[in-house]
Coordinates of C-alpha atoms in Angstrom, one line a residue:
X1 CA 2.9 10.0 16.4
X2 CA 0.3 7.3 16.9
X3 CA -3.4 7.8 16.1
X4 CA -5.7 6.7 18.8
X5 CA -9.3 5.5 17.9
X6 CA -12.1 8.0 18.5
X7 CA -15.9 7.3 18.9
X8 CA -17.6 7.1 15.6
X9 CA -20.7 8.9 14.4
X10 CA -22.8 7.6 11.5
X11 CA -22.0 9.3 8.2
X12 CA -25.5 10.8 7.9
X13 CA -25.0 12.7 11.2
X14 CA -21.7 14.4 10.3
X15 CA -23.1 17.4 8.5
X16 CA -21.0 18.9 5.6
X17 CA -17.6 17.3 5.5
X18 CA -14.4 19.0 4.3
X19 CA -11.3 16.9 3.4
X20 CA -7.8 18.5 3.6
X21 CA -5.4 16.8 1.1
X22 CA -8.4 15.4 -0.7
X23 CA -6.5 14.3 -3.8
X24 CA -4.4 11.6 -2.2
X25 CA -5.1 8.0 -3.1
X26 CA -6.5 7.2 0.3
X27 CA -8.4 10.4 0.9
X28 CA -10.0 10.7 -2.5
X29 CA -11.7 7.3 -2.2
X30 CA -13.2 8.1 1.1
X31 CA -14.4 11.5 -0.1
X32 CA -16.0 9.9 -3.2
X33 CA -17.9 7.4 -1.1
X34 CA -19.2 10.2 1.2
X35 CA -20.4 12.0 -1.9
X36 CA -22.1 8.9 -3.2
X37 CA -23.8 8.5 0.2
X38 CA -25.4 12.0 -0.2
X39 CA -23.1 13.9 2.1
X40 CA -22.2 17.5 1.1
X41 CA -18.4 17.2 0.5
X42 CA -15.7 19.8 -0.2
X43 CA -11.9 19.5 -0.1
X44 CA -8.6 21.0 -1.0
X45 CA -5.2 19.8 -2.1
X46 CA -1.9 21.6 -2.8
X47 CA -2.0 20.7 -6.6
X48 CA -4.6 19.9 -9.2
X49 CA -4.9 16.2 -10.3
X50 CA -7.2 13.8 -12.1
X51 CA -8.5 12.8 -8.7
X52 CA -9.8 16.3 -8.1
X53 CA -11.5 16.2 -11.5
X54 CA -13.2 12.8 -10.7
X55 CA -14.4 14.1 -7.4
X56 CA -15.8 17.3 -9.0
X57 CA -17.7 15.1 -11.4
X58 CA -19.3 13.5 -8.3
X59 CA -20.5 16.9 -7.0
X60 CA -17.6 17.5 -4.6
X61 CA -16.5 21.2 -4.3
X62 CA -12.7 21.1 -4.8
X63 CA -10.0 23.7 -4.3
X64 CA -6.4 23.9 -5.4
X65 CA -4.3 25.3 -2.5
X66 CA -5.2 25.7 1.1
X67 CA -7.2 28.7 2.5
X68 CA -9.1 29.0 5.8
X69 CA -12.2 30.4 3.9
X70 CA -12.5 27.1 2.0
X71 CA -13.9 25.4 5.1
X72 CA -17.3 27.1 4.4
X73 CA -20.0 25.7 6.7
X74 CA -18.3 22.3 7.2
X75 CA -19.2 20.6 10.5
X76 CA -16.6 17.9 10.1
X77 CA -13.0 18.2 8.8
X78 CA -11.0 15.1 7.7
X79 CA -7.2 15.1 7.6
X80 CA -4.4 12.6 6.9
X81 CA -1.3 12.1 8.9
X82 CA 0.6 14.3 6.5
X83 CA -1.5 17.4 7.3
X84 CA 0.4 19.6 9.8
X85 CA -1.3 21.7 12.4
X86 CA -0.1 24.8 10.7
X87 CA -2.3 24.2 7.7
X88 CA -4.7 27.2 7.6
X89 CA -7.8 25.1 7.1
X90 CA -7.0 22.8 10.0
X91 CA -6.0 25.7 12.2
X92 CA -9.4 27.4 11.6
X93 CA -11.2 24.1 12.2
X94 CA -9.5 23.9 15.6
X95 CA -10.4 27.5 16.5
X96 CA -14.1 26.9 15.5
X97 CA -14.2 23.7 17.6
X98 CA -15.2 21.6 14.6
X99 CA -15.1 17.8 14.7
X100 CA -11.7 17.0 13.3
X101 CA -11.2 13.4 12.2
X102 CA -8.2 11.5 10.9
X103 CA -9.0 9.8 7.6
X104 CA -9.2 6.4 9.3
X105 CA -12.2 7.6 11.4
X106 CA -14.0 8.9 8.3
X107 CA -13.4 5.5 6.6
X108 CA -14.4 3.6 9.7
X109 CA -17.8 5.5 9.8
X110 CA -18.5 4.2 6.3
X111 CA -17.9 0.7 7.6
X112 CA -20.5 0.8 10.3
X113 CA -23.2 -1.8 9.8
X114 CA -20.9 -3.9 7.5
X115 CA -18.7 -7.0 7.9
X116 CA -15.4 -5.2 8.1
X117 CA -12.3 -6.9 6.6
X118 CA -9.1 -5.2 7.7
X119 CA -6.1 -6.1 5.6
X120 CA -2.8 -5.2 7.3
X121 CA 0.8 -6.1 7.6
X122 CA 4.2 -4.6 7.0
X123 CA 4.2 -5.5 3.3
X124 CA 1.6 -6.4 0.8
X125 CA -1.4 -4.5 2.2
X126 CA -2.5 -2.8 -1.0
X127 CA -2.2 -5.8 -3.2
X128 CA -3.8 -8.2 -0.7
X129 CA -6.7 -5.9 0.0
X130 CA -7.3 -5.3 -3.7
X131 CA -7.1 -9.0 -4.4
X132 CA -9.5 -9.6 -1.6
X133 CA -12.0 -7.2 -3.1
X134 CA -11.5 -8.8 -6.5
X135 CA -12.0 -12.3 -5.3
X136 CA -15.1 -11.5 -3.2
X137 CA -16.6 -9.6 -6.2
X138 CA -15.8 -12.4 -8.6
X139 CA -17.6 -14.8 -6.2
X140 CA -20.7 -12.7 -6.2
X141 CA -20.4 -10.9 -2.8
X142 CA -20.3 -7.3 -4.2
X143 CA -18.2 -5.9 -1.5
X144 CA -17.4 -2.2 -0.8
X145 CA -13.7 -1.4 -0.6
X146 CA -11.2 1.3 -0.1
X147 CA -7.5 0.5 -0.8
X148 CA -4.3 2.4 -1.1
X149 CA -3.9 2.4 -4.9
X150 CA -6.3 2.3 -7.9
X151 CA -7.0 -1.1 -9.4
X152 CA -5.6 -1.6 -12.9
X153 CA -9.0 -3.1 -13.9
X154 CA -11.2 -0.1 -12.8
X155 CA -8.8 2.8 -12.3
X156 CA -10.3 3.4 -8.9
X157 CA -9.2 2.8 -5.3
X158 CA -12.7 2.5 -4.0
X159 CA -16.1 0.9 -4.7
X160 CA -19.5 1.3 -3.0
X161 CA -21.0 -2.2 -3.2
X162 CA -24.3 -3.6 -2.3
X163 CA -23.1 -6.5 -0.2
X164 CA -22.3 -6.9 3.5
X165 CA -18.5 -7.1 3.2
X166 CA -16.4 -3.9 3.4
X167 CA -12.6 -4.4 2.6
X168 CA -10.1 -1.8 3.7
X169 CA -6.4 -1.5 3.6
X170 CA -5.5 -0.9 7.2
X171 CA -2.4 1.2 7.7
X172 CA -0.3 0.2 10.6
X173 CA 2.3 3.0 10.2
X174 CA 0.6 5.4 12.5
X175 CA -1.7 3.1 14.4
X176 CA -4.7 4.2 12.5
X177 CA -5.6 0.5 11.7
X178 CA -7.0 0.3 15.3
X179 CA -9.9 2.6 14.3
X180 CA -11.7 0.3 11.9
X181 CA -14.6 -1.9 13.0
X182 CA -13.7 -5.4 11.7
X183 CA -14.9 -8.9 11.9
X184 CA -12.0 -10.3 9.9
X185 CA -8.4 -9.2 10.2
X186 CA -5.7 -10.2 7.7
X187 CA -2.1 -10.0 8.8
X188 CA 0.2 -10.6 5.8
X189 CA 3.5 -10.3 7.7
X190 CA 5.1 -8.4 10.5
X191 CA 8.6 -6.9 10.3
X192 CA 9.9 -3.9 12.2
X193 CA 9.1 -0.6 10.5
X194 CA 7.7 2.9 11.3
X195 CA 9.7 3.0 14.5
X196 CA 9.6 6.8 14.3
X197 CA 6.0 6.3 15.5
X198 CA 6.1 3.0 17.4
X199 CA 9.4 3.4 19.1
X200 CA 10.4 -0.3 19.3
X201 CA 9.9 -3.5 17.3
X202 CA 8.1 -4.9 20.3
X203 CA 5.6 -2.0 20.5
X204 CA 5.0 -2.3 16.7
X205 CA 4.2 -6.0 17.0
X206 CA 2.0 -5.4 20.0
X207 CA -0.1 -3.0 17.9
X208 CA -1.0 -5.9 15.6
X209 CA -2.1 -8.0 18.6
X210 CA -4.2 -5.2 19.8
X211 CA -5.9 -5.0 16.4
X212 CA -6.5 -8.7 16.1
X213 CA -7.8 -9.0 19.7
X214 CA -10.4 -6.2 19.4
X215 CA -13.9 -7.2 20.6
X216 CA -15.6 -7.3 17.2
X217 CA -13.0 -9.5 15.5
X218 CA -14.0 -13.1 15.1
X219 CA -11.4 -14.4 12.6
X220 CA -7.8 -13.6 12.0
X221 CA -6.2 -14.7 8.7
X222 CA -2.4 -15.0 9.4
X223 CA 0.6 -16.0 7.4
X224 CA 2.0 -19.5 8.3
X225 CA 5.4 -18.6 6.8
X226 CA 6.3 -15.2 8.2
X227 CA 8.0 -15.5 11.6
X228 CA 6.8 -12.1 12.7
X229 CA 3.2 -13.0 12.0
X230 CA 3.5 -16.4 13.6
X231 CA 4.9 -14.8 16.8
X232 CA 1.6 -13.2 17.3
X233 CA -0.4 -16.4 17.1
X234 CA -0.4 -17.4 20.8
X235 CA -1.6 -14.0 22.0
X236 CA -4.4 -13.9 19.3
X237 CA -5.5 -17.4 20.3
X238 CA -5.5 -16.5 24.0
X239 CA -7.9 -13.6 23.1
X240 CA -10.3 -16.3 21.8
X241 CA -10.0 -15.5 18.1
X242 CA -10.3 -18.1 15.3
X243 CA -7.0 -18.3 13.4
X244 CA -6.9 -19.3 9.7
X245 CA -3.4 -19.7 8.3
X246 CA -2.1 -19.4 4.7
X247 CA 1.2 -20.1 3.1
X248 CA 3.5 -22.8 2.0
X249 CA 4.2 -24.3 5.4
X250 CA 3.0 -27.8 6.0
X251 CA -0.2 -27.6 8.1
X252 CA -1.4 -24.2 6.7
X253 CA -5.2 -24.1 6.5
X254 CA -4.9 -22.6 3.0
X255 CA -1.7 -24.2 1.6
X256 CA 0.2 -23.2 -1.5
X257 CA 1.9 -26.2 -3.1
X258 CA 3.9 -26.7 -6.3
X259 CA 4.4 -23.0 -7.0
X260 CA 5.6 -22.1 -10.5
X261 CA 6.8 -18.9 -12.0
X262 CA 6.3 -18.8 -15.8
X263 CA 7.5 -15.9 -18.0
X264 CA 4.4 -13.9 -16.9
X265 CA 2.3 -14.4 -13.8
X266 CA 2.5 -17.2 -11.2
X267 CA 0.7 -20.4 -10.5
X268 CA 0.3 -23.0 -7.8
X269 CA -2.2 -25.5 -6.3
X270 CA -4.2 -24.3 -3.4
X271 CA -5.2 -26.9 -0.8
X272 CA -7.9 -26.0 1.7
X273 CA -10.7 -27.8 3.6
X274 CA -13.2 -29.1 1.0
X275 CA -11.4 -27.4 -1.9
X276 CA -8.3 -28.2 -3.9
X277 CA -7.4 -26.7 -7.3
X278 CA -5.3 -24.5 -9.4
X279 CA -4.5 -20.9 -8.5
X280 CA -3.4 -19.0 -11.7
X281 CA -2.3 -15.4 -11.5
X282 CA -1.4 -12.9 -14.3
X283 CA 0.7 -10.9 -11.8
X284 CA 4.2 -12.2 -11.0
X285 CA 6.1 -13.2 -7.9
X286 CA 5.9 -15.7 -5.1
X287 CA 4.6 -13.0 -2.8
X288 CA 1.5 -12.6 -5.0
X289 CA 0.7 -16.3 -4.5
X290 CA 0.7 -15.6 -0.8
X291 CA -1.4 -12.5 -1.2
X292 CA -3.9 -14.4 -3.3
X293 CA -4.0 -17.2 -0.7
X294 CA -4.8 -14.7 2.0
X295 CA -7.6 -13.2 -0.1
X296 CA -8.9 -16.7 -0.8
X297 CA -8.9 -17.5 3.0
X298 CA -11.1 -14.4 3.6
X299 CA -13.6 -15.5 0.9
X300 CA -13.8 -19.0 2.4
X301 CA -14.3 -17.4 5.9
X302 CA -17.3 -15.6 4.5
X303 CA -18.7 -18.8 3.1
X304 CA -17.9 -18.2 -0.6
X305 CA -17.1 -21.2 -2.8
X306 CA -13.5 -22.0 -3.4
X307 CA -13.6 -22.7 -7.1
X308 CA -15.3 -19.3 -7.7
X309 CA -12.6 -17.5 -5.6
X310 CA -9.8 -19.2 -7.4
X311 CA -11.3 -18.4 -10.8
X312 CA -11.6 -14.7 -9.8
X313 CA -7.9 -14.6 -8.8
X314 CA -7.0 -15.0 -12.5
X315 CA -8.8 -11.7 -13.2
X316 CA -6.7 -9.6 -10.9
X317 CA -4.5 -7.4 -13.1
X318 CA -2.7 -5.5 -10.3
X319 CA -2.9 -2.0 -8.9
X320 CA -1.1 1.2 -9.8
X321 CA 2.5 1.4 -8.6
X322 CA 2.7 -2.3 -7.7
X323 CA 5.1 -3.7 -10.4
X324 CA 3.2 -1.6 -12.9
X325 CA 4.3 -1.8 -16.5
X326 CA 5.1 1.8 -17.7
X327 CA 6.5 1.3 -21.1
X328 CA 8.3 -0.9 -23.6
X329 CA 10.5 1.2 -25.8
X330 CA 13.8 0.7 -27.7
X331 CA 13.9 -2.8 -26.4
X332 CA 13.8 -1.7 -22.8
X333 CA 11.0 -2.7 -20.5
X334 CA 10.2 -0.2 -17.7
X335 CA 8.2 -1.0 -14.5
X336 CA 7.4 1.1 -11.4
X337 CA 6.9 -0.3 -7.9
X338 CA 6.0 1.3 -4.5
X339 CA 8.5 -0.9 -2.6
X340 CA 10.1 1.3 0.1
X341 CA 11.2 -1.3 2.7
X342 CA 14.2 -3.6 2.2
X343 CA 12.1 -6.7 2.2
X344 CA 9.7 -5.2 -0.4
X345 CA 12.7 -4.1 -2.6
X346 CA 14.1 -7.6 -2.4
X347 CA 10.8 -9.3 -3.2
X348 CA 10.1 -7.0 -6.2
X349 CA 13.6 -7.4 -7.6
X350 CA 13.4 -11.2 -7.1
X351 CA 10.1 -11.2 -9.1
X352 CA 11.6 -9.0 -11.8
X353 CA 14.6 -11.3 -12.1
X354 CA 12.3 -14.0 -13.4
X355 CA 11.2 -11.7 -16.2
X356 CA 14.6 -10.3 -17.4
X357 CA 15.7 -13.0 -19.8
X358 CA 19.0 -12.3 -21.4
X359 CA 19.1 -8.6 -20.5
X360 CA 20.1 -6.9 -17.3
X361 CA 17.9 -5.9 -14.3
X362 CA 18.3 -2.2 -13.6
X363 CA 17.0 -0.8 -10.3
X364 CA 16.4 2.9 -9.6
X365 CA 15.6 3.4 -5.9
X366 CA 14.5 6.5 -4.1
X367 CA 14.8 6.2 -0.3
X368 CA 11.6 7.2 1.6
X369 CA 11.9 9.1 4.9
X370 CA 15.1 10.1 6.6
X371 CA 14.4 7.8 9.6
X372 CA 13.9 4.7 7.5
X373 CA 17.0 5.6 5.5
X374 CA 19.0 5.9 8.7
X375 CA 17.7 2.7 10.2
X376 CA 17.8 0.4 7.1
X377 CA 20.6 1.7 4.8
X378 CA 22.6 -1.5 5.0
X379 CA 19.5 -3.7 4.4
X380 CA 18.6 -1.6 1.4
X381 CA 22.1 -2.0 0.0
X382 CA 21.9 -5.8 0.3
X383 CA 18.5 -5.8 -1.3
X384 CA 19.5 -3.6 -4.2
X385 CA 22.5 -5.9 -4.9
X386 CA 20.0 -8.3 -6.5
X387 CA 20.0 -6.0 -9.5
X388 CA 22.7 -5.9 -12.1
X389 CA 22.9 -2.1 -12.2
X390 CA 21.7 0.3 -9.5
X391 CA 20.9 4.0 -9.4
X392 CA 20.1 5.5 -5.9
X393 CA 18.5 8.9 -5.6
X394 CA 18.2 11.4 -2.8
X395 CA 15.8 10.9 0.1
X396 CA 12.1 11.7 -0.4
X397 CA 11.3 13.3 2.9
X398 CA 7.5 13.0 2.9
X399 CA 6.4 14.2 6.4
X400 CA 9.8 14.4 7.9
X401 CA 12.4 17.1 8.4
X402 CA 16.0 16.4 7.4
X403 CA 18.4 14.5 9.8
X404 CA 22.0 15.7 9.7
X405 CA 24.2 13.2 7.8
X406 CA 21.3 11.2 6.5
X407 CA 21.1 11.2 2.7
X408 CA 20.6 8.7 -0.1
X409 CA 24.3 8.3 -0.2
X410 CA 24.1 6.0 2.9
X411 CA 22.1 3.6 0.8
X412 CA 24.3 4.0 -2.3
X413 CA 27.4 3.3 -0.3
X414 CA 25.8 0.2 1.3
X415 CA 24.8 -1.0 -2.2
X416 CA 28.3 -0.4 -3.5
X417 CA 29.7 -2.5 -0.7
X418 CA 27.4 -5.3 -1.7
X419 CA 27.7 -4.8 -5.4
X420 CA 31.0 -3.1 -6.3
X421 CA 31.1 -1.3 -9.6
X422 CA 27.4 -1.5 -10.2
X423 CA 26.0 1.4 -8.2
X424 CA 25.5 5.1 -9.2
X425 CA 24.1 8.0 -7.3
X426 CA 22.0 11.0 -8.3
X427 CA 20.8 13.4 -5.6
X428 CA 18.2 15.2 -7.7
X429 CA 15.2 13.4 -9.2
X430 CA 15.8 15.3 -12.5
X431 CA 19.1 13.6 -12.9
X432 CA 17.6 10.1 -12.8
X433 CA 16.1 9.6 -16.2
X434 CA 19.1 11.0 -18.1
X435 CA 21.4 8.8 -16.1
X436 CA 19.3 5.7 -16.8
X437 CA 19.0 6.6 -20.5
X438 CA 22.8 6.6 -20.8
X439 CA 23.0 3.3 -18.9
X440 CA 20.3 1.0 -20.4
X441 CA 20.5 -1.1 -23.5
X442 CA 18.1 -3.3 -25.5
X443 CA 17.0 -6.3 -23.5
X444 CA 17.2 -4.5 -20.1
X445 CA 14.4 -4.4 -17.6
X446 CA 14.2 -1.2 -15.5
X447 CA 12.3 -1.0 -12.2
X448 CA 11.9 2.3 -10.4
X449 CA 11.3 1.7 -6.7
X450 CA 10.1 3.9 -3.8
X451 CA 7.1 5.6 -2.2
X452 CA 7.9 9.1 -3.3
X453 CA 7.9 10.9 -6.7
X454 CA 10.3 8.4 -8.3
X455 CA 7.2 7.3 -10.1
X456 CA 8.0 10.2 -12.5
X457 CA 11.2 8.7 -13.6
X458 CA 9.9 5.8 -15.7
X459 CA 7.7 7.9 -18.0
X460 CA 10.5 10.4 -18.5
X461 CA 13.0 7.6 -19.3
X462 CA 10.6 6.3 -21.9
X463 CA 10.4 9.7 -23.5
X464 CA 14.2 10.0 -23.7
X465 CA 14.5 6.5 -25.2
X466 CA 11.8 7.3 -27.8
X467 CA 13.8 10.3 -28.9
X468 CA 16.9 8.3 -29.5
X469 CA 15.3 5.2 -30.9

């Protein structure tokens, strides 16, 4: 289901605010910024977590579990797309006639009065928005930001800055990106996804045009290399928006030239109007050069100096679950990545291949959503074939109910077709770490991939390898 924008109310006029599923990476940052703004905040989640402890330290009243009485005297209730109408707190809020906002509206209210920077696209939103915040901060802009995963440098997915810029990761999956008031929109790429909400690839692409053509938008930063993004350019220009392109294509406004991929990180030369110089990253992969170029383009759009932006790019250490190093034990390196679309899986494994050396690249993939597994099983199989050894897990359902005949075996079978003799399958998450422990050997690089709880596999694998080392 798509989320339609709602009229916004200034944060100071919302009264007490209760967040349902407050511990999530996206929700916790918004709740924290509300608390910092002096709003009386409460919230609940189904399980305790470090995020709840951090919020409690900010004065937020937190609850583990959901109960209608926990609403208290809240005047506004904030929910994510994952919260179902049967949730007792949401059901009571509806009965009481309270203001019920999607998380995107709560975040959008924080952006009022700021220069909003919406970073969106099918892939790369989290890293590009986090890079944009890092580059703007390094160039002295002190932006506010809310992104989808904590930055490795701060351990937080949010920051309340004193500057005019407000950077958000704008989620296209449910249409909620249309809610944010923005002056600058970044579109990293466009490739059909989330068709359970959008219906068709054409409708999905049209959503990006609607976002980029909104009245308050003055500049759209667009990939010069991605065909899906470039297909939007004529409509965006027709809406009277300024286009700034980035990428390796000749003629890009911010052009990446002479890319190199050393044993760690990536580097290139950035060529832009009135600035030309080295871009050096400590995070690997060609895609990260493109993410950094997009972030740089935003900085230049805001009038910040190119050399300061390029220097700040070298300080970006990544975000949690984006090719995050988990452990190095018994000669095996273990990384974790959020990749959950075939293109993302292929990009991550391509970047990992450059770091493997003489060992093997081992991929452990957990499909996310039954609909995505059904629609892209063959593409996942081809992407996973980039690894030397593959373990596929059962589907992480997230918000969906099962679809008959759709299991992780669809992906495993497709991968086995593309890479015969190199693919294993484990339906249960608990089977993954033991299976990997019996497979890996010194020199291997393991990457766990997916948007679900596959993130638990890497640490468990490390513990098993430590016991046998």
